[in-house]
PDB file of C-alpha atoms in Angstrom:
ATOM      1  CA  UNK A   1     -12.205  -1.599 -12.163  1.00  0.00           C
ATOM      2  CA  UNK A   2      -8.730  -2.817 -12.803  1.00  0.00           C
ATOM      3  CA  UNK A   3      -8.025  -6.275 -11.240  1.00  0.00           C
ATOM      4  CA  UNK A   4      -4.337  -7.404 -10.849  1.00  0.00           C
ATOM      5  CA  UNK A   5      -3.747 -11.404 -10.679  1.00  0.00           C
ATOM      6  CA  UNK A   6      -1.098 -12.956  -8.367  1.00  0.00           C
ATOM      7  CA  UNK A   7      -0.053 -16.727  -8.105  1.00  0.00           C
ATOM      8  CA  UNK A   8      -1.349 -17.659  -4.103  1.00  0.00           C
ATOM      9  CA  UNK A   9       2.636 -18.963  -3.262  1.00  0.00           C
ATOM     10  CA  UNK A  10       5.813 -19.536  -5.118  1.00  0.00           C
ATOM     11  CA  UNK A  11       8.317 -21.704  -3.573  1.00  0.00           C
ATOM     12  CA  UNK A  12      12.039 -21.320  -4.044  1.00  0.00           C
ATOM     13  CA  UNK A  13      15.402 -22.961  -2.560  1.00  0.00           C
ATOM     14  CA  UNK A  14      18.071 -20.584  -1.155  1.00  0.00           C
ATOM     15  CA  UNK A  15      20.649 -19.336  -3.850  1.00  0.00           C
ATOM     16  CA  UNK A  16      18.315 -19.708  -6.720  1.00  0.00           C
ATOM     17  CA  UNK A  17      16.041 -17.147  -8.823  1.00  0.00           C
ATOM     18  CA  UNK A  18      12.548 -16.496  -7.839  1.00  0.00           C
ATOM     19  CA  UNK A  19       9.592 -14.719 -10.088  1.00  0.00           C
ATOM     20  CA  UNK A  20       6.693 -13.382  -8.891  1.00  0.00           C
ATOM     21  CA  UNK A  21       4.259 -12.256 -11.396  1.00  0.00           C
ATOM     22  CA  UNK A  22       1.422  -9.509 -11.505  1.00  0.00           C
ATOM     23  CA  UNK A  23      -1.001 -10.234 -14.585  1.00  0.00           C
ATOM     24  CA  UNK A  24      -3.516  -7.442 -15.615  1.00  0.00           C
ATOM     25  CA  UNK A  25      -4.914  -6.338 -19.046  1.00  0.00           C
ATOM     26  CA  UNK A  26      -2.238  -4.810 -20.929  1.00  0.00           C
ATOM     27  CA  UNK A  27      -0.419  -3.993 -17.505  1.00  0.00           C
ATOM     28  CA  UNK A  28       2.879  -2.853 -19.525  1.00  0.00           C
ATOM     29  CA  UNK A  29       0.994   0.232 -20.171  1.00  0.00           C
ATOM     30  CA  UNK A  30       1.158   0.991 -17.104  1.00  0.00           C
ATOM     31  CA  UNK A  31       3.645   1.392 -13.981  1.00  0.00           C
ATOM     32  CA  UNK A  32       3.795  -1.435 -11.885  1.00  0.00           C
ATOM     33  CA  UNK A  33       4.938  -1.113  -8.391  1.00  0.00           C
ATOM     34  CA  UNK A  34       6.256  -3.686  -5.770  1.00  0.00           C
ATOM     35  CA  UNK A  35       5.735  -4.106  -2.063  1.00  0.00           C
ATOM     36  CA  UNK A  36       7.726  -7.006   0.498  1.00  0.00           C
ATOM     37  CA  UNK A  37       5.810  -7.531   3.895  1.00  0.00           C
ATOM     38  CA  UNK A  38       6.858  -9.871   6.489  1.00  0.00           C
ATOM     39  CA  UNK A  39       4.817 -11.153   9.508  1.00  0.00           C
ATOM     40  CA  UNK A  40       4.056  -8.472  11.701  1.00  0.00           C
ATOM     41  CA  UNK A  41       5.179  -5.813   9.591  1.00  0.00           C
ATOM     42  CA  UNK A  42       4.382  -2.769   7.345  1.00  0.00           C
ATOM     43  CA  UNK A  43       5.015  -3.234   3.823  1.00  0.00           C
ATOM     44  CA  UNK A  44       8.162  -1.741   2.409  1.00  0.00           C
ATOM     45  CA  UNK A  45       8.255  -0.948  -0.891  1.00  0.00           C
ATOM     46  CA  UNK A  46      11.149  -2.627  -3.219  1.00  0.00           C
ATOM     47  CA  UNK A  47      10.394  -1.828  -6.808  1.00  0.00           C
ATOM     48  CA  UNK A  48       9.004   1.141  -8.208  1.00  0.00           C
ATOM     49  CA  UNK A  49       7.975   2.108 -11.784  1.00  0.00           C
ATOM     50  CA  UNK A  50       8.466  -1.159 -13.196  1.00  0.00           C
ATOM     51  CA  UNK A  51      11.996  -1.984 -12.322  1.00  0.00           C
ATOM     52  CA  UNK A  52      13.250   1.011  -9.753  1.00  0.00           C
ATOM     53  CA  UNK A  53      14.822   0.041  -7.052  1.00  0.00           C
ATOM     54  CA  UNK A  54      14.604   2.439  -3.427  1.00  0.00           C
ATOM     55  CA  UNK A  55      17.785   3.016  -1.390  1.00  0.00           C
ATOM     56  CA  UNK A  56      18.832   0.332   0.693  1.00  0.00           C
ATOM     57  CA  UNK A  57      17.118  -2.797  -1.882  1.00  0.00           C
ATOM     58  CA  UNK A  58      19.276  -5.119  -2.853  1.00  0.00           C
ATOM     59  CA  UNK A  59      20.362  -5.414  -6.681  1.00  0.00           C
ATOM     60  CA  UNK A  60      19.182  -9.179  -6.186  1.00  0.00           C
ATOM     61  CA  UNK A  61      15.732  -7.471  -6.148  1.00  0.00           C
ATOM     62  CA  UNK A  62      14.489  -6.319  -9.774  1.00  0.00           C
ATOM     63  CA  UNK A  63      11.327  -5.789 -11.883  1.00  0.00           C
ATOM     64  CA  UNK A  64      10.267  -5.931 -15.222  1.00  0.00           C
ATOM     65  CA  UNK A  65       6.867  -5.453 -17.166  1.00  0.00           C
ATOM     66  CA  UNK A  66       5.635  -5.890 -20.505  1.00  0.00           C
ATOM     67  CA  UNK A  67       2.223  -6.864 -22.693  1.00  0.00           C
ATOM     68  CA  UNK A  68      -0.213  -8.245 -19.664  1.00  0.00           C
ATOM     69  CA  UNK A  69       2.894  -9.525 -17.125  1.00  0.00           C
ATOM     70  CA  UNK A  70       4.881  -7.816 -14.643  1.00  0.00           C
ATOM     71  CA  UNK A  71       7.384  -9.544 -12.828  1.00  0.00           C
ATOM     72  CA  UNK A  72       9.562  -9.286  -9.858  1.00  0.00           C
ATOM     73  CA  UNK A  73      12.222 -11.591  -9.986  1.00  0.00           C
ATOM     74  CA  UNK A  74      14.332 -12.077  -6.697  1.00  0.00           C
ATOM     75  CA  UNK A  75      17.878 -13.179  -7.841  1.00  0.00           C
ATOM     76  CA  UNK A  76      20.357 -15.299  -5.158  1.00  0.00           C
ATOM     77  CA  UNK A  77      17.431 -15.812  -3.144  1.00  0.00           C
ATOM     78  CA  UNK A  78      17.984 -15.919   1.186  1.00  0.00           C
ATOM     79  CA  UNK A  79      16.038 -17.385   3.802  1.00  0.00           C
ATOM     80  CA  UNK A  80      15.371 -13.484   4.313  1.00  0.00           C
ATOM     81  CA  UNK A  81      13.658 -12.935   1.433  1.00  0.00           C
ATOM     82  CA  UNK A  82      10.440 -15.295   2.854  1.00  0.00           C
ATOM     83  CA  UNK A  83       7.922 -13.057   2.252  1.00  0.00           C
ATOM     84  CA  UNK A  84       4.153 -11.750   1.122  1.00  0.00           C
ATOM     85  CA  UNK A  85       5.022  -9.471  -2.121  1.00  0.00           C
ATOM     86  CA  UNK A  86       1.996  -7.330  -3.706  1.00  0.00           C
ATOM     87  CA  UNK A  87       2.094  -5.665  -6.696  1.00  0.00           C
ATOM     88  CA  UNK A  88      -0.016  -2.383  -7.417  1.00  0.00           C
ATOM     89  CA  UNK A  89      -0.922  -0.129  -9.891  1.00  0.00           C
ATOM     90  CA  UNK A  90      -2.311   3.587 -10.288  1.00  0.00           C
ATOM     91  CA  UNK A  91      -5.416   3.301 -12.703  1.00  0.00           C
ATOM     92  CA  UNK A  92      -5.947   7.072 -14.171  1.00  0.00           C
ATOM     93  CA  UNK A  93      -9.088   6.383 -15.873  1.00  0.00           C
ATOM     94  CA  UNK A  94     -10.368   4.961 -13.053  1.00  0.00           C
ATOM     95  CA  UNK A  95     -12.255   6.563  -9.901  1.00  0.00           C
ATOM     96  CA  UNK A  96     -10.652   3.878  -7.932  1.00  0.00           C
ATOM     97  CA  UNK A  97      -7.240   4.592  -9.361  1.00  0.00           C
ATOM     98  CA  UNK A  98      -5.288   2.344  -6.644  1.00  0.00           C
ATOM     99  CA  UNK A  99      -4.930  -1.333  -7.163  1.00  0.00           C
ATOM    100  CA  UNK A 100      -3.119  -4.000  -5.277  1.00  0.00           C
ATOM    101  CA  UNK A 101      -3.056  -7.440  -6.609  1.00  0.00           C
ATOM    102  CA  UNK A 102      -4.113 -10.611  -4.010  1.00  0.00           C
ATOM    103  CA  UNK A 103       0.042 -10.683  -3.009  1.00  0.00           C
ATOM    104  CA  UNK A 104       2.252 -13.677  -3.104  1.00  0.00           C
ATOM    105  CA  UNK A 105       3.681 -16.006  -0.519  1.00  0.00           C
ATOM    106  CA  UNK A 106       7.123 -16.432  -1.457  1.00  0.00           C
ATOM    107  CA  UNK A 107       8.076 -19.379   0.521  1.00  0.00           C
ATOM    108  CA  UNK A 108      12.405 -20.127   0.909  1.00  0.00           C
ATOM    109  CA  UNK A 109      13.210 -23.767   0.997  1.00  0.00           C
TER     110      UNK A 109
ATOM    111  CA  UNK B   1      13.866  10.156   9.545  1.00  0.00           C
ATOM    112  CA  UNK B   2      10.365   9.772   8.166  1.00  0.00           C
ATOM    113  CA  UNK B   3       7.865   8.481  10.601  1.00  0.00           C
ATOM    114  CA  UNK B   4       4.443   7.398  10.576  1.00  0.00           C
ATOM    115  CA  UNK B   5       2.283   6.910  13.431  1.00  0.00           C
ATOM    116  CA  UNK B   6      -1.211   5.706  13.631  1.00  0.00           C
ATOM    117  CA  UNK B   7      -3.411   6.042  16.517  1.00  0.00           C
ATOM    118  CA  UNK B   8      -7.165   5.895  17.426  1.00  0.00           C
ATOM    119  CA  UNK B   9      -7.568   2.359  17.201  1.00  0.00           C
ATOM    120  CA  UNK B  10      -9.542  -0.707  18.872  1.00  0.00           C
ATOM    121  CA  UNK B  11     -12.991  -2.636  19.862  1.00  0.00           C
ATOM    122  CA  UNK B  12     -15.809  -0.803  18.590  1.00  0.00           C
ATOM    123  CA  UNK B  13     -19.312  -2.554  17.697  1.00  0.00           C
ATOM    124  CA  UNK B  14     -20.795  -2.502  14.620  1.00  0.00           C
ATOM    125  CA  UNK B  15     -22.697   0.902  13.572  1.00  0.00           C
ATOM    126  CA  UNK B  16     -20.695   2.174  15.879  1.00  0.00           C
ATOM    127  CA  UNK B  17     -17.911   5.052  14.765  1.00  0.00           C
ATOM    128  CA  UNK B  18     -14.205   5.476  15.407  1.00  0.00           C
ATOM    129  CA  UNK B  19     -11.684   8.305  14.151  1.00  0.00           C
ATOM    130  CA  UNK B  20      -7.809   7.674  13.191  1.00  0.00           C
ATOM    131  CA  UNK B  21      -5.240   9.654  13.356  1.00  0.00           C
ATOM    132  CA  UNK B  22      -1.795   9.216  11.696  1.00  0.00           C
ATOM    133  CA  UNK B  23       1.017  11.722  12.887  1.00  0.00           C
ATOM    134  CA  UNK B  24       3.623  12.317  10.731  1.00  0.00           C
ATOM    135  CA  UNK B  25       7.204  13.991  11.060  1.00  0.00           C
ATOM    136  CA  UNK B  26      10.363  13.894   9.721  1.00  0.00           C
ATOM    137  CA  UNK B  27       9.439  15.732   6.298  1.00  0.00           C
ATOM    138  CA  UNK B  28       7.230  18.227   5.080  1.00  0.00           C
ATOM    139  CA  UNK B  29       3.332  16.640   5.598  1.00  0.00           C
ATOM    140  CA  UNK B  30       1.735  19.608   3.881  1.00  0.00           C
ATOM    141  CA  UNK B  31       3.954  18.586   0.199  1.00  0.00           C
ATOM    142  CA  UNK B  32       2.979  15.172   0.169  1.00  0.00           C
ATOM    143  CA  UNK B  33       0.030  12.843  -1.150  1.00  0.00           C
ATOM    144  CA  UNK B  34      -1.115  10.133   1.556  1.00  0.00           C
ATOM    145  CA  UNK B  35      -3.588   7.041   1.905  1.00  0.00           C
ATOM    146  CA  UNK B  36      -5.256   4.729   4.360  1.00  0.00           C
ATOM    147  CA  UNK B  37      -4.375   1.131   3.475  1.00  0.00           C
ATOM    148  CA  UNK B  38      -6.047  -1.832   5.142  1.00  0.00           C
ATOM    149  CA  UNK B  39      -5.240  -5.333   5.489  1.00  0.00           C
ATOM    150  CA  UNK B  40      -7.848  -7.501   7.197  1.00  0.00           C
ATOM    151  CA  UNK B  41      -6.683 -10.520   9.623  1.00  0.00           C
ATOM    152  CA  UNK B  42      -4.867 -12.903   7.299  1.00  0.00           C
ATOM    153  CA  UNK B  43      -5.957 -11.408   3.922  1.00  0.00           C
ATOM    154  CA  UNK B  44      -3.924  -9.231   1.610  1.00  0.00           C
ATOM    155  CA  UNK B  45      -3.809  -5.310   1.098  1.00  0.00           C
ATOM    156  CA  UNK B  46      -6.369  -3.495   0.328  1.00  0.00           C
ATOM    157  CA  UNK B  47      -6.479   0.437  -0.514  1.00  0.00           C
ATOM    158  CA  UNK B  48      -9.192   2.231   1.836  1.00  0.00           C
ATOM    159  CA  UNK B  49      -8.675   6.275   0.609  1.00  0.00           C
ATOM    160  CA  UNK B  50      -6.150   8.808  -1.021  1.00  0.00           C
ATOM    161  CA  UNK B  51      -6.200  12.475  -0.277  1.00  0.00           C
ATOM    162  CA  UNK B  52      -3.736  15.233  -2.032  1.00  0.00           C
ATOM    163  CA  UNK B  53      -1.329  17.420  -0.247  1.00  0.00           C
ATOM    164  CA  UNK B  54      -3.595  19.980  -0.559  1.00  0.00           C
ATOM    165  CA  UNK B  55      -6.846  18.154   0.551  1.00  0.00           C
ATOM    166  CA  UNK B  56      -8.838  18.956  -3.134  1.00  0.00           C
ATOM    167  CA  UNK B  57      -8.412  15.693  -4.275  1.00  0.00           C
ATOM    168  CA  UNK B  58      -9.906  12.690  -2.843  1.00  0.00           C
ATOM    169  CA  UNK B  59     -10.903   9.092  -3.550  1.00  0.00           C
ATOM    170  CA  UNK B  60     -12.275   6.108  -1.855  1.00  0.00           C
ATOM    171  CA  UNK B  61     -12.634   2.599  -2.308  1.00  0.00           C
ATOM    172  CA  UNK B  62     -16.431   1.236  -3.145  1.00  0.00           C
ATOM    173  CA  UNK B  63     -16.076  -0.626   0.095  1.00  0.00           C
ATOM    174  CA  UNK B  64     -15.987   2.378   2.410  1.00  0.00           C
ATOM    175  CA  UNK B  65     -17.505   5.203   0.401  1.00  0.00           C
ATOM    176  CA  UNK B  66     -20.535   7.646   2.225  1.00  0.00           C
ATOM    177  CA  UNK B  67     -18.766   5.722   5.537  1.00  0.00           C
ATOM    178  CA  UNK B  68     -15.669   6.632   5.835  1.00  0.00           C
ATOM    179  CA  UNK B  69     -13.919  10.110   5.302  1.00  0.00           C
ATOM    180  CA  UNK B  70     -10.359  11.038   5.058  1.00  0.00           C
ATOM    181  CA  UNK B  71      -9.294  14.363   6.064  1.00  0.00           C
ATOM    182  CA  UNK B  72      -5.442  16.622   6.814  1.00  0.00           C
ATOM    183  CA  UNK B  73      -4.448  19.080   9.055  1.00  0.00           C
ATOM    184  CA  UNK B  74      -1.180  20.490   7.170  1.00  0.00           C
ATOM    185  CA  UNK B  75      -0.814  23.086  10.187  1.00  0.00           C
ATOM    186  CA  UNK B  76      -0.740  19.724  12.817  1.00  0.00           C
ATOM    187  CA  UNK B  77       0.959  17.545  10.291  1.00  0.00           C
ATOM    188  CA  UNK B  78      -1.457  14.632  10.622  1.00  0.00           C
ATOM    189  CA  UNK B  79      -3.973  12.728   9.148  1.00  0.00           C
ATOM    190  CA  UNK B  80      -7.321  11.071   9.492  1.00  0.00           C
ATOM    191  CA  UNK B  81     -10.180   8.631   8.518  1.00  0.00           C
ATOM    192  CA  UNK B  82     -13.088   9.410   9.787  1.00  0.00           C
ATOM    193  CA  UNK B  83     -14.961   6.078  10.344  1.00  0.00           C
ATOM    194  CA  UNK B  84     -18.598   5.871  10.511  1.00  0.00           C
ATOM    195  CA  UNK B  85     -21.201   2.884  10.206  1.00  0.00           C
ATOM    196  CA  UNK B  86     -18.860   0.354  10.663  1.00  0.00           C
ATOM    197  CA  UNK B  87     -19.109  -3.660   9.678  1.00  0.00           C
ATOM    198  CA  UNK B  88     -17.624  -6.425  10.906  1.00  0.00           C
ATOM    199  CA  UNK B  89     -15.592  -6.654   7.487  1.00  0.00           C
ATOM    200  CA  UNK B  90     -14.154  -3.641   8.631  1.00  0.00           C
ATOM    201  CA  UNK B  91     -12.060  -5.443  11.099  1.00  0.00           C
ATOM    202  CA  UNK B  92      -8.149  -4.753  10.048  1.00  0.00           C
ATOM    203  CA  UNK B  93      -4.912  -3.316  10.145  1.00  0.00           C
ATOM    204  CA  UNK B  94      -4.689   0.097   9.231  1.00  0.00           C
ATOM    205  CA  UNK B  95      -1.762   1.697   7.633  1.00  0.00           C
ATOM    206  CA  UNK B  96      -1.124   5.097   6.754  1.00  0.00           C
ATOM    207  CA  UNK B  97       1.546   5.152   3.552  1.00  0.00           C
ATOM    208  CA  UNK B  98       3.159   8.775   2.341  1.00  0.00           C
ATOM    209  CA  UNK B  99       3.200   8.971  -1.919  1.00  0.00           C
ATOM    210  CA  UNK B 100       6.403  10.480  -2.791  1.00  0.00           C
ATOM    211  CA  UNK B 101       5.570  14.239  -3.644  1.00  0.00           C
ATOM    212  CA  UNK B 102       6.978  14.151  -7.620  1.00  0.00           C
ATOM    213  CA  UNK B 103       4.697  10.853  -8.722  1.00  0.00           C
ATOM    214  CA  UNK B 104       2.505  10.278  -6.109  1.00  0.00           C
ATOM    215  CA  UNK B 105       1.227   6.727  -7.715  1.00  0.00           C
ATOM    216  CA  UNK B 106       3.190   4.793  -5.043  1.00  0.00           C
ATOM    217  CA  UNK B 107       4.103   4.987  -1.349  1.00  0.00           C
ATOM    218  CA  UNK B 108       7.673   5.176  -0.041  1.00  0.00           C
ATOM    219  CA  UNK B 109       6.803   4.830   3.300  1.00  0.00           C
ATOM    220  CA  UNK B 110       4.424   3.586   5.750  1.00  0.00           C
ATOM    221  CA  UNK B 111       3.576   3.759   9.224  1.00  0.00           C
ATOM    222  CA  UNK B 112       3.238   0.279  11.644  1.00  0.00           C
ATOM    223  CA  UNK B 113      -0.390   0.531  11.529  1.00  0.00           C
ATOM    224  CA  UNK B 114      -3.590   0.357  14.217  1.00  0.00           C
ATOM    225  CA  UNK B 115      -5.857  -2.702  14.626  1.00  0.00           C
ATOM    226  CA  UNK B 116      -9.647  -1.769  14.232  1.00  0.00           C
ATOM    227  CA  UNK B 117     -11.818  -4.256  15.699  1.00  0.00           C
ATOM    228  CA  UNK B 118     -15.400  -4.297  14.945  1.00  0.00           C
ATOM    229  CA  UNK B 119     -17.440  -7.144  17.351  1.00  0.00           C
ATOM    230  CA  UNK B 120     -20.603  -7.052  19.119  1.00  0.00           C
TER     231      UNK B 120
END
């Protein structure tokens, strides 16, 4: 089945530009979603189909995806942003067709 | 507003079986795609099931499959996972998440979730 690869942690300092990235064989053939979950909390999603962003996300937040990366890439980053992020995918010729990478640990300095 | 609201969890010992419900309000249940996504005590997300609006489409995850069953009730606007045999890597957080109705690859929303427990 399709396996999406996240770094464990990325570490950031308020104000700057964080990337998270979602590796997967030839992932920008496909639409790569993004979810933000906090401690004791549901995820919420805050990028869909590659770089869409729901009502009430911030423009900071956006997403891109090409050959075998997708990125999220938090801009102005704030002490709110300190977060788990998981990317996911729907895999059509798959039985399985739902994949979440291992998620990210976006730490704010 | 959209809301999602599981139920039916807790301490259950292995083998044993538990049933959870997720009630849902605040838009129309029978139009929309939904899942059961786990997350296990410290460990990341993990998709459990996926069922259409319609019920004629369903998948599972390897983990859970012949064990689990996911089931809707359009007419009572909820939904359920049936959970049978169950293992001590069962033990997690379950969330119910709503795919939006147009491209139901993705969820928009998600409900707070119920802890499932399984100890001797």
């Amino acid at each position: 089945s399709y396996v999406l690869t996240q770094p464990p942690s990325v570490s950031v300092a308020p104000g700057k530009t964080a990337r998270i990235t979602c590796g997967g064989n030839n992932i920008g053939s496909k639409s790569v979603h993004w979810y933000q979950q906090k401690p004791g909390q549901a995820p919420v999603l805050v990028i869909y189909y590659d770089s869409d962003r729901p009502s009430g996300i911030p423009e900071r937040f956006s997403g891109s995806n090409s050959g075998n990366t997708a990125t999220l890439t938090i801009s102005r980053v704030e002490a709110g942003d300190e977060a788990d992020y998981y990317c996911q995918v729907w895999d059509s010729s798959s039985d399985h067709p739902l994949v979440f990478g291992g998620g990210t640990k976006l730490t704010v300095l | 507003q959209v809301q999602l609201v599981e139920s039916g969890g807790g301490l259950v010992k292995p083998g044993g079986s538990l049933r959870l419900s997720c009630a849902a309000s605040g838009f129309t249940f029978s139009d929309y795609y939904m899942s059961w996504i786990r997350q296990a005590p410290g460990k990341g997300l993990e998709w459990v099931s996926y069922i259409s609006s319609s019920g004629s489409t369903i998948y599972y995850a390897d983990s859970v499959k012949g064990r689990f069953t996911i089931s809707r009730d359009n007419a009572k606007n909820s939904l359920y996972l049936q959970m049978n045999s169950l293992r001590a890597e069962d033990t997690a957080v379950y969330y119910c998440a709503r795919a939006p109705r147009r491209q139901p690859h993705y969820f928009d929303y998600w409900g707070q979730g119920t802890l499932v427990t399984v100890s001797s």
